[in-house]
XYZ file of C-alpha atoms in Angstrom:
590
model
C 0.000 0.000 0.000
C 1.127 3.363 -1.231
C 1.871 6.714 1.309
C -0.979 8.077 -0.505
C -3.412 4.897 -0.846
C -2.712 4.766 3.239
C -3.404 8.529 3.885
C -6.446 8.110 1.786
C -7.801 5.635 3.650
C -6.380 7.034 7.097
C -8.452 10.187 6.650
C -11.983 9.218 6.205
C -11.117 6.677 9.408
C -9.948 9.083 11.604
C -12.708 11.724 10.315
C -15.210 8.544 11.588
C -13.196 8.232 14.835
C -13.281 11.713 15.977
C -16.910 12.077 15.287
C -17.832 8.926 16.993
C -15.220 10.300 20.054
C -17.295 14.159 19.878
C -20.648 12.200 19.475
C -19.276 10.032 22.855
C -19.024 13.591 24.732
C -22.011 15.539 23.939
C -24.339 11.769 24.463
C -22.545 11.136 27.449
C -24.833 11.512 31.129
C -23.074 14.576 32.572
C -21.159 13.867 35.736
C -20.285 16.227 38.740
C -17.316 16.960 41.186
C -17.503 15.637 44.416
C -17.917 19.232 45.913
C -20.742 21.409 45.216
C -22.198 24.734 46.379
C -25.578 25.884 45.265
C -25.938 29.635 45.259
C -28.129 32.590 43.866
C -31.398 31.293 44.496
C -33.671 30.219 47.436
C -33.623 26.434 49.286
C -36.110 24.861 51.272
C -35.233 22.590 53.569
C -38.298 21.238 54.735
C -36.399 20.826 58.529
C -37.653 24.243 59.616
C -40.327 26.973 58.109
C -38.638 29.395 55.270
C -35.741 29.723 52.777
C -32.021 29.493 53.180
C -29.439 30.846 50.911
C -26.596 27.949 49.672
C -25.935 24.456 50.506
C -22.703 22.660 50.057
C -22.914 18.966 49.443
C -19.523 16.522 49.102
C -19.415 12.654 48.156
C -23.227 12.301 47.560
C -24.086 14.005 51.053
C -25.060 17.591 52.522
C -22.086 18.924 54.685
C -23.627 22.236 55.259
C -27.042 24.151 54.679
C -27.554 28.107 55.639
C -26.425 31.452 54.791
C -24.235 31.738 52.102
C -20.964 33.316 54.183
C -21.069 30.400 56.245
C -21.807 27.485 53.537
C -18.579 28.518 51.291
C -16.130 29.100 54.973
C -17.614 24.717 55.673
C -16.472 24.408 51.461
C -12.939 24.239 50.143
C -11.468 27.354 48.180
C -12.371 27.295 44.592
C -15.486 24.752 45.303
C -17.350 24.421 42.029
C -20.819 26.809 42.339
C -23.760 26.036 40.536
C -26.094 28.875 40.074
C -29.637 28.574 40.967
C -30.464 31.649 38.922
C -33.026 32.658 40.931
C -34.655 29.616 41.271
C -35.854 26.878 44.496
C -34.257 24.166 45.618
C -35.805 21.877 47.587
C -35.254 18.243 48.582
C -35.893 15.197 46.154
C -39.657 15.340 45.564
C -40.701 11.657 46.709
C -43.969 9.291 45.009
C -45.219 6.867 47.427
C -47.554 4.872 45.486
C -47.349 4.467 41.639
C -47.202 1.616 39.460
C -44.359 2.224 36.125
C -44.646 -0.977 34.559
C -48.160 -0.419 33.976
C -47.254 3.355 33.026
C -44.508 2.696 30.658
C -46.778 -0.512 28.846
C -49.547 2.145 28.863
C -47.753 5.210 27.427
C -48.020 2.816 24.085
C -51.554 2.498 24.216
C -54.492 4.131 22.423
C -55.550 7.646 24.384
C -59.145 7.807 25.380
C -58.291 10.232 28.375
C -61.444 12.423 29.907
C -58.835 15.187 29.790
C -58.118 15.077 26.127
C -61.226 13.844 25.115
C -64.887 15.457 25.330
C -67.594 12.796 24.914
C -68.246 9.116 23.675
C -68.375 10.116 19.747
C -64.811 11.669 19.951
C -63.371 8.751 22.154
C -64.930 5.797 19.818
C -63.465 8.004 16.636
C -59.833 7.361 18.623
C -60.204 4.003 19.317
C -61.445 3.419 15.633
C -58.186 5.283 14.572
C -56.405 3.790 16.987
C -57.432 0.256 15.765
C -56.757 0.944 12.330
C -53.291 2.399 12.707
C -52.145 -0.892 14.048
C -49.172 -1.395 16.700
C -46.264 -3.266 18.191
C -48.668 -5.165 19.728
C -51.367 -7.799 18.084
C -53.571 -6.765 20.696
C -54.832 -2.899 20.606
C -55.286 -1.491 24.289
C -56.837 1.818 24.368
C -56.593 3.358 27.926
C -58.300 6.033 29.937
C -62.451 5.202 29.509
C -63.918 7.363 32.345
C -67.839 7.218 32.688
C -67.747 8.934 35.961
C -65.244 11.750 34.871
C -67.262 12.518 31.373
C -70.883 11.832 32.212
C -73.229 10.344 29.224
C -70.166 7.896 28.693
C -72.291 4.486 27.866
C -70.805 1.342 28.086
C -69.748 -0.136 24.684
C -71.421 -3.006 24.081
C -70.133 -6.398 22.691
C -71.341 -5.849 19.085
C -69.792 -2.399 19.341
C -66.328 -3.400 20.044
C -66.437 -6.408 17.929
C -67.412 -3.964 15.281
C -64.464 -2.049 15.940
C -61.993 -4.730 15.963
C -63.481 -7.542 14.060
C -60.229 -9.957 14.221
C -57.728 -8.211 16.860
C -58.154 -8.173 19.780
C -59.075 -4.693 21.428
C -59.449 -3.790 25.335
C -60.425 -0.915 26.762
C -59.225 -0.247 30.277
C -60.875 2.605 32.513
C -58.672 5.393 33.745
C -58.516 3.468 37.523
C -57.867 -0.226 35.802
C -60.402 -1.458 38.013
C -62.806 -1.849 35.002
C -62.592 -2.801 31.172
C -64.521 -3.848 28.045
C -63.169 -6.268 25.498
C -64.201 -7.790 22.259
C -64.924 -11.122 21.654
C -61.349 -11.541 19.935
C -59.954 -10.636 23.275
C -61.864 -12.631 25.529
C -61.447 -16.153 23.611
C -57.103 -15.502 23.715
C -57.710 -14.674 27.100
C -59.593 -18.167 27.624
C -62.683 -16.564 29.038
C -65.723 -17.872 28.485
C -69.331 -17.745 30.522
C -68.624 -20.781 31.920
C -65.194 -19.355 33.662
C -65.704 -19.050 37.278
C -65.393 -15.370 38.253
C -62.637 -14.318 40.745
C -63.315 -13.656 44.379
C -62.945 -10.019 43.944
C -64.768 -9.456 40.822
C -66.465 -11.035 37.771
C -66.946 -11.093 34.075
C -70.236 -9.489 33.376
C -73.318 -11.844 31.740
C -76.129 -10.631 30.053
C -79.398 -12.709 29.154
C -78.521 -16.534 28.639
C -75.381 -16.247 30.434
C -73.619 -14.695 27.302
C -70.649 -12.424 28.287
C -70.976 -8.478 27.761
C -67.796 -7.761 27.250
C -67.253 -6.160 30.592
C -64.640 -7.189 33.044
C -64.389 -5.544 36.777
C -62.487 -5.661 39.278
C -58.287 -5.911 39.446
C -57.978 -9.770 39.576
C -60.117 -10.529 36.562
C -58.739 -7.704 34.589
C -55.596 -9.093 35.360
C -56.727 -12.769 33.963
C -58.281 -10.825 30.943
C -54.910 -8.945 30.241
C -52.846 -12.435 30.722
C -53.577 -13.306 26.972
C -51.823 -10.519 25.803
C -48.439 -11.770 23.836
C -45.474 -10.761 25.704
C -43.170 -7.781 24.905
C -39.551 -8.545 24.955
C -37.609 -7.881 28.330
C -35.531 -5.543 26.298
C -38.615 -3.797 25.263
C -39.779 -3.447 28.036
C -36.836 -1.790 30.141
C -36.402 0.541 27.294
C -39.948 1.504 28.228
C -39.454 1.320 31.733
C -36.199 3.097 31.818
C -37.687 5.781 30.165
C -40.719 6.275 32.380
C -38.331 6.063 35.167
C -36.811 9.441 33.078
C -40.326 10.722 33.060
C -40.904 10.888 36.859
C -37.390 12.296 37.146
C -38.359 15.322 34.583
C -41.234 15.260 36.262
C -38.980 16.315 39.805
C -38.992 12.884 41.459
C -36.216 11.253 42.938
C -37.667 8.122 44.628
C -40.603 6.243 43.962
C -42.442 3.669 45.981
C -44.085 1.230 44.043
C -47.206 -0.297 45.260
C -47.116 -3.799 43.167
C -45.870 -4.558 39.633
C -48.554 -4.036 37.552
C -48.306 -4.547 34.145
C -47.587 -7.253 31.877
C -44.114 -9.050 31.766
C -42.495 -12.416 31.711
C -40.428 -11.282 34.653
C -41.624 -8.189 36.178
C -38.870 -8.197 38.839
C -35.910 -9.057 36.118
C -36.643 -5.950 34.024
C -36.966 -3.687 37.638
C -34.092 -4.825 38.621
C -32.267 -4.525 35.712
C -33.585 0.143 35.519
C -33.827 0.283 39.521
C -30.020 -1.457 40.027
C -28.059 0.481 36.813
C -25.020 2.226 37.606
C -26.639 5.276 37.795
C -30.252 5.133 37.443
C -33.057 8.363 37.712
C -34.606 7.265 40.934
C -34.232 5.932 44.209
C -36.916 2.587 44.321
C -38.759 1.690 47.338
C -40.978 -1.536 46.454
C -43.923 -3.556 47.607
C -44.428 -6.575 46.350
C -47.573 -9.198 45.904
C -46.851 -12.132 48.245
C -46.150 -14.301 45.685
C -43.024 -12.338 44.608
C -41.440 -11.482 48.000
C -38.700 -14.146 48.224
C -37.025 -13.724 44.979
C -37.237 -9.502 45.186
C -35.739 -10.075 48.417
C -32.835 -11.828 47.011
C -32.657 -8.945 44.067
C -33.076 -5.921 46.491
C -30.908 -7.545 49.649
C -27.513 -6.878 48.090
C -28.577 -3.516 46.362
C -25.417 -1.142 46.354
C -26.855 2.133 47.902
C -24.080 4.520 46.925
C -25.944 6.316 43.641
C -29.014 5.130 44.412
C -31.269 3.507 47.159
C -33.151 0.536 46.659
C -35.162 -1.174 49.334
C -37.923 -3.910 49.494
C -39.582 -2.609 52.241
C -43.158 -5.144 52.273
C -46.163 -6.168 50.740
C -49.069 -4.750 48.836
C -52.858 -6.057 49.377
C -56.154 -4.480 48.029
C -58.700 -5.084 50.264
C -61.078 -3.331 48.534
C -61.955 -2.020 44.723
C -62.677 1.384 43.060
C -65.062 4.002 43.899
C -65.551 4.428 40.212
C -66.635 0.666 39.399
C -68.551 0.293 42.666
C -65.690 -1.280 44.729
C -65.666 1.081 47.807
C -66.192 -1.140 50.323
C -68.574 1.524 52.575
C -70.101 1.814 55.339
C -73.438 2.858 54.176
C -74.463 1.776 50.412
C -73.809 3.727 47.330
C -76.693 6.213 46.547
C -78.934 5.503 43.966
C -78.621 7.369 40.918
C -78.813 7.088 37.356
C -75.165 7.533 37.320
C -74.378 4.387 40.062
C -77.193 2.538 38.481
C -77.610 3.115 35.016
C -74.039 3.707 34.043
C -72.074 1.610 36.748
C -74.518 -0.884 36.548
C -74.747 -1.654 40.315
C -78.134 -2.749 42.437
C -80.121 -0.559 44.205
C -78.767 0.385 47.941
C -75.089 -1.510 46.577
C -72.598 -1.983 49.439
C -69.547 -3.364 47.593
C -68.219 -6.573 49.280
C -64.483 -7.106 50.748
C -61.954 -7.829 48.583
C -60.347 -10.539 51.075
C -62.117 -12.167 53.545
C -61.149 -10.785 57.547
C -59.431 -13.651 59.054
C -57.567 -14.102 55.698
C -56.559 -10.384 56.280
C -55.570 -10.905 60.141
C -53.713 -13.833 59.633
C -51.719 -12.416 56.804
C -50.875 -8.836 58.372
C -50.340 -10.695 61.365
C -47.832 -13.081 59.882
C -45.761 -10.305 57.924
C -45.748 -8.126 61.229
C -44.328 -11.103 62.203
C -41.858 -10.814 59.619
C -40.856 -7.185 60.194
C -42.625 -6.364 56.227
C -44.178 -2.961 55.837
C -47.917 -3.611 54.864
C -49.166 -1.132 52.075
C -53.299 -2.015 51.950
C -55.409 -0.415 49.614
C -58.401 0.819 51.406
C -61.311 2.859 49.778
C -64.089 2.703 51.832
C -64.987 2.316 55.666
C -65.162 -0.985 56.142
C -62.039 -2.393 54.508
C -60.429 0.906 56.387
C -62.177 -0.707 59.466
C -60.578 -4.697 58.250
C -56.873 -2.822 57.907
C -56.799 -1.240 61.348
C -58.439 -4.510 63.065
C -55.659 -6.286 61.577
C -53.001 -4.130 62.256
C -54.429 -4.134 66.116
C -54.289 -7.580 66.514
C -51.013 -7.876 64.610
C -49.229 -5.497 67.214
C -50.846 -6.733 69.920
C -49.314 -10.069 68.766
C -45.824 -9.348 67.677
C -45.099 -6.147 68.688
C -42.402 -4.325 66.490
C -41.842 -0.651 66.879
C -39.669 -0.859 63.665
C -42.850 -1.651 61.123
C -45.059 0.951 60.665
C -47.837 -0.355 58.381
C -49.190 2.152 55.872
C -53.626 2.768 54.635
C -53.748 3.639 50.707
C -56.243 5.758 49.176
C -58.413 6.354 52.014
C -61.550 7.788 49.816
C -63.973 8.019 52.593
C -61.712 7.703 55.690
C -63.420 9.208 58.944
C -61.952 11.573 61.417
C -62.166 8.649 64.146
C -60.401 6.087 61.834
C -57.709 9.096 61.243
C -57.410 9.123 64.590
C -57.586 5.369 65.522
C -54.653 4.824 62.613
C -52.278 7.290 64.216
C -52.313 5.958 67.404
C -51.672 2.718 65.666
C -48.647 4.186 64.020
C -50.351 3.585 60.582
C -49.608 6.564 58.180
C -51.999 7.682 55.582
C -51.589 7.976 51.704
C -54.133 9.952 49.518
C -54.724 9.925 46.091
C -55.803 13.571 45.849
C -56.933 13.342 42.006
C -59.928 11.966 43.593
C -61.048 15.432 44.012
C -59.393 16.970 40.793
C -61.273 14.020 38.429
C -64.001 12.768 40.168
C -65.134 15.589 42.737
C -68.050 17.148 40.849
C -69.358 13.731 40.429
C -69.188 12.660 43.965
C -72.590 13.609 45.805
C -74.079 11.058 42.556
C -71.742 8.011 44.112
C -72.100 8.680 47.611
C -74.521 11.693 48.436
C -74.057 15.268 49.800
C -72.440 14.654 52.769
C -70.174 11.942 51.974
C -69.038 13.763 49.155
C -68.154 17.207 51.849
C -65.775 14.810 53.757
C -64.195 12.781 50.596
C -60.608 12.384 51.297
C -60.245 14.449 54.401
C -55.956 15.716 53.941
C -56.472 18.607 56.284
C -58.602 16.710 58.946
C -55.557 13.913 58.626
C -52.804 16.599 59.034
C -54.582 18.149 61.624
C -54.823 15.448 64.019
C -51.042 14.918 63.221
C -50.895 12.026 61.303
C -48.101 10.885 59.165
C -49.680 12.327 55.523
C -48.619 11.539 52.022
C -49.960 12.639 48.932
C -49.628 10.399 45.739
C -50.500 9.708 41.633
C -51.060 6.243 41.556
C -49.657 6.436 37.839
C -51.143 5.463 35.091
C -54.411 6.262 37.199
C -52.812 9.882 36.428
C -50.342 11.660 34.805
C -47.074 11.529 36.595
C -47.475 15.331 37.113
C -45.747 16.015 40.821
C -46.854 19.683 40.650
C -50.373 18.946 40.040
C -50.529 16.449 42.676
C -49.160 19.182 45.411
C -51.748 21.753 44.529
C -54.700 19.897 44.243
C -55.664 19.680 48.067
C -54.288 23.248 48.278
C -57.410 24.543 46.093
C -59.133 21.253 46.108
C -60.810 22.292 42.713
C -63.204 19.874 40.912
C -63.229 19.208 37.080
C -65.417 21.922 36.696
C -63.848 24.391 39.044
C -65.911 24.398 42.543
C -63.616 24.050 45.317
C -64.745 20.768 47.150
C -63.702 20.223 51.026
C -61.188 21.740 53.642
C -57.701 22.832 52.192
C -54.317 22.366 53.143
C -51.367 25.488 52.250
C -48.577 24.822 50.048
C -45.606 24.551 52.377
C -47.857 21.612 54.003
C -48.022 19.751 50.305
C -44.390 19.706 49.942
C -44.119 18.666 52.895
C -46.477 15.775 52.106
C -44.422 14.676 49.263
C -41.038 15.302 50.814
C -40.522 14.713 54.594
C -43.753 12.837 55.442
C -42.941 10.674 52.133
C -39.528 10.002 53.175
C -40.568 8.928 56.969
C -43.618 6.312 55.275
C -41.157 5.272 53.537
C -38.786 4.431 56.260
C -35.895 6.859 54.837
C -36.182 9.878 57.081
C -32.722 9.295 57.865
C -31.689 9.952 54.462
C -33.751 11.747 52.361
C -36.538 14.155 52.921
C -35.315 16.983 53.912
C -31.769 19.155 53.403
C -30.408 18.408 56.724
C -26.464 17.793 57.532
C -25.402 14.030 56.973
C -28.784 13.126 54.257
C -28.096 12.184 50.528
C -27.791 15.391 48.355
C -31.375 14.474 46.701
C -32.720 17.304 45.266
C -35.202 19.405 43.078
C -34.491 22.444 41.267
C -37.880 24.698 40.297
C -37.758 27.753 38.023
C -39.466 29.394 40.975
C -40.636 29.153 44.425
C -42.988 26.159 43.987
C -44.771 27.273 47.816
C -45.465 30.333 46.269
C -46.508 29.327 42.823
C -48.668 26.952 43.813
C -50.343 29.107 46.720
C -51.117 31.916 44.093
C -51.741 29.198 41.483
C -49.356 30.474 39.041
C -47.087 28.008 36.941
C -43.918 26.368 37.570
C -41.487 24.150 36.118
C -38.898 21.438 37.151
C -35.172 22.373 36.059
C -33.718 19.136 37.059
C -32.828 16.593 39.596
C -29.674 15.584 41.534
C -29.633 12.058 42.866
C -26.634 11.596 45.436
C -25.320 14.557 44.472
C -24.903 13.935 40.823
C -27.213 15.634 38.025
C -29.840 13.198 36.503
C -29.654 12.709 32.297
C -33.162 12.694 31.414
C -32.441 13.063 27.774
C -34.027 11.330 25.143
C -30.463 10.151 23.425
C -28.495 10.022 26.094
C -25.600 7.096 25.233
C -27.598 4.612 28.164
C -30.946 5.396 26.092
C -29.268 4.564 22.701
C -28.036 1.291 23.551
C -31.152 -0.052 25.802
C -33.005 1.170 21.849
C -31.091 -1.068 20.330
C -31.530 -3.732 22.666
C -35.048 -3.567 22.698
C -35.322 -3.588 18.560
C -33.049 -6.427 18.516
C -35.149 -8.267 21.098
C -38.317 -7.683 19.341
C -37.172 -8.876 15.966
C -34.775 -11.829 17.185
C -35.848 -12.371 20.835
């Protein structure tokens, strides 16, 4: 080979080289020094009332928190300073209860949303388009159906969907996944048929002769309905569910608890493990498991390395009751009778909505994990199950007492002040799902009357009495939206604008998603609040986010730090890249 046949093809290799090298730098996730001061803007700590001026943070942790003169004399000279422009600080915003498998499977689907979509005619014209435009999937899942949001919103009927989807299978799942419609493609891969037996915590509807409708309720047989789906590749799906992990961190998140895998996977725990445990993931994950999956996440979590990120198993999830929007509320006194509880819910005259679990199954099982030292996370809507999860607590600590496990009430829809009370002498701390009021409220008096409906998920009467108070999205149930689920209970306005109950102020939301998270959690000792010693978890707003959302003006998320380093949320970031070409080779050759 010739000098000049070498150079030639020396050139164009080196050209490739050094773009590949530049492309290497600008995809790369950004990485920090070890010392940081944050200046030029205002922090809350969420330790004590007000702002401070600067924090300096070294190795992952806060080493000092106050006025600026006396953060930079605790840092070394020359410290890198990051500018706040103006802006908050606060710590890590924390979600106790959300589900991202079933998010980041559901961000595919078709978008029937009550919040992007007006009545019935618009919503059938998506799912129509939706059908037609085809998928990844052979089934098409349209997601978001909300008869109690919209109003007038009919059931489809079996003809109607099998009209849509003659040959593929098509589900439609309501915005609480307690409820869904399928076609008749659906239900025979699924294996149902009207001679399946229904599950003990819900059915498959029957009309005349026995002949299924179509309609499935409940979370157990929605879950059998949604088992015929083909599965996605593991490498599909952590693409996905790395990048919904991404979401909640744009969205100013920096731990999530999740309340049960929910969503459709070969191995659930694999792909969680394989997001929550990456070098440097977006999030900190807490997790509750079903019972049947405790001993192997125990193995996964046990060994976790904790320095960039925490990741704990901390218990178990149960429901021990349904939906307030499919007639699941397990109440005290029936549902009222209305053309909206009878004619489009389809439930009985004076319905009272039966456990999901029967007691002594619930005793014995609470009693056993107390036993264990596992957190219990139980989905409670209505009165009685509320009543079922404190009886078992009760008797579970008056058992095997264990000052260490502090058991935790989800939900809470129609929680009274005396069942407030009775859980916080119990230790039991309280998670609300305040889109309750932001989806449903103008609808309530037609579930549960007048004066039900005044006291529906009762945050101030819970904070009040001093109990430990979190505030959550349940996601998909909503958008993962942090900001929006801080400022509904501070105006506690309805879908069509009324204000609807007692309101809480701003500082005490962020509080309720920072501190009070942290301590349900069982992390008060290292996240929560910007105290000396805690991981340098933070949230940077544009603005004051207190004042913002007190005087209802906007605000936006500027980024995250997890133990002190910057989170990548990009879309191309070099991690992103290769899990996309994972997943694509997975679903072709996998």
């Amino acid at each position: 080979m010739t000098h000049r046949t070498l150079i030639a093809f020396a050139l164009p290799l080196g050209l490739v080289v050094f773009i590949g090298f530049i492309c290497g730098i600008m995809l790369a996730s950004p990485r920090a020094p070890a010392a940081l001061v944050f200046h030029n803007g205002s922090i809350r700590t969420m330790s004590e009332a007000g702002t401070v001026e600067a924090l300096y943070i070294r190795d992952g942790r806060i080493m000092a928190v106050g006025a600026l003169d006396t953060v930079l004399a605790a840092a070394p000279r020359g410290v890198r300073r990051i500018d706040l422009e103006g802006g908050t600080l606060t710590p890590g915003l924390i979600e106790p209860h959300t589900h991202p498998l079933a998010a980041a499977l559901l961000d595919t689907a078709i978008d029937i949303s009550g919040r992007t979509h007006g009545d019935r005619a618009a919503i059938m014209a998506a799912i129509a388009e939706g059908v037609e435009a085809g998928g990844p999937s052979p089934w098409a899942i349209a997601f978001g159906w909300d008869a109690v949001m919209l109003g007038g919103l009919t059931p489809p009927s079996l003809a109607e969907l099998d009209a849509l989807s003659p040959d593929r299978p098509l589900v439609i799942l309501t915005q609480m996944m307690h409820e869904a419609f399928a076609n008749s493609a659906a239900l025979e891969a699924a294996g149902i048929t009207p001679a399946t037996p229904d599950p003990h915590d819900g059915f498959f509807e029957r009309g005349e002769g026995g002949a299924l409708t179509g309609r499935v309720v409940e979370v157990t047989a929605v879950r059998q309905l949604m088992a015929g789906i083909p599965q996605a590749s593991d490498a599909a799906l952590t693409y996905l569910l790395d990048g919904t992990y991404d979401a909640y961190a744009a969205a100013g998140y920096t731990t999530i608890g999740i309340a049960s895998l929910v969503g459709r996977a070969e191995d659930p725990l694999g792909i969680l493990t394989t997001v929550s445990h990456a070098e440097r993931p977006a999030l900190n994950t807490v997790l509750y498991t079903a019972p049947s999956r405790n001993s192997r996440a125990l193995d996964m979590f046990s060994e976790a390395d904790d320095r960039h990120a925490l990741r704990r198993l901390n218990g178990i999830k149960l429901w021990l009751d349904g939906s307030p929007f499919a007639g699941g509320a397990a109440s005290a006194e029936p549902y009222a009778n209305t053309p909206l509880t009878q004619d489009t819910l389809g439930l009985p005259p004076n319905w009272l909505a039966p456990l999901a679990m029967p007691s002594d199954s619930v005793t014995g099982f609470v009693g056993e994990m107390q036993g264990f030292g596992y957190q219990m996370a139980l989905h409670v809507q209505g009165e009685r199950a509320i009543d079922l999860a404190l009886d078992a607590i009760e008797t579970a600590q008056a058992h095997t007492p264990n000052p260490d496990v502090q058991h935790r009430l989800e939900h809470l829809a129609l929680i009274t002040p005396d069942q407030i009370s009775r859980a916080n002498a119990l230790g039991v701390s309280l998670g609300f799902f305040p889109d309750h009021i932001g989806n449903y409220g103008h609808r309530l008096e037609n579930l549960f009357g007048p004066e039900r409906a005044a006291r529906y998920m009762p945050i101030a009467e819970a904070v009040r009495q001093g109990a430990v108070v979190t505030i959550h999205g349940d996601h998909p149930a909503s958008d993962i939206d942090a900001l929006r689920v801080m400022a509904l209970p501070v105006h506690r306005r309805t879908l069509t604008g009324e204000p609807l109950g007692e309101p809480i102020d701003a500082e005490t939301a962020l509080a309720l998603m920072t501190i009070n998270a942290a301590r349900q959690l069982g992390l008060a000792d290292e996240i929560g609040s910007i105290e000396v010693g805690k991981r340098a978890d933070l949230t940077w707003f544009d603005t004051d986010p207190v004042a913002a959302i007190d005087a209802d003006a906007p605000v936006a998320v500027r980024g995250t730090w997890l133990a002190g380093q910057p989170v990548d949320t990009r879309d191309w970031s070099l991690d992103r890249i290769g899990l996309a070409i994972a997943a694509a080779w997975g679903q072709v050759f996998g």
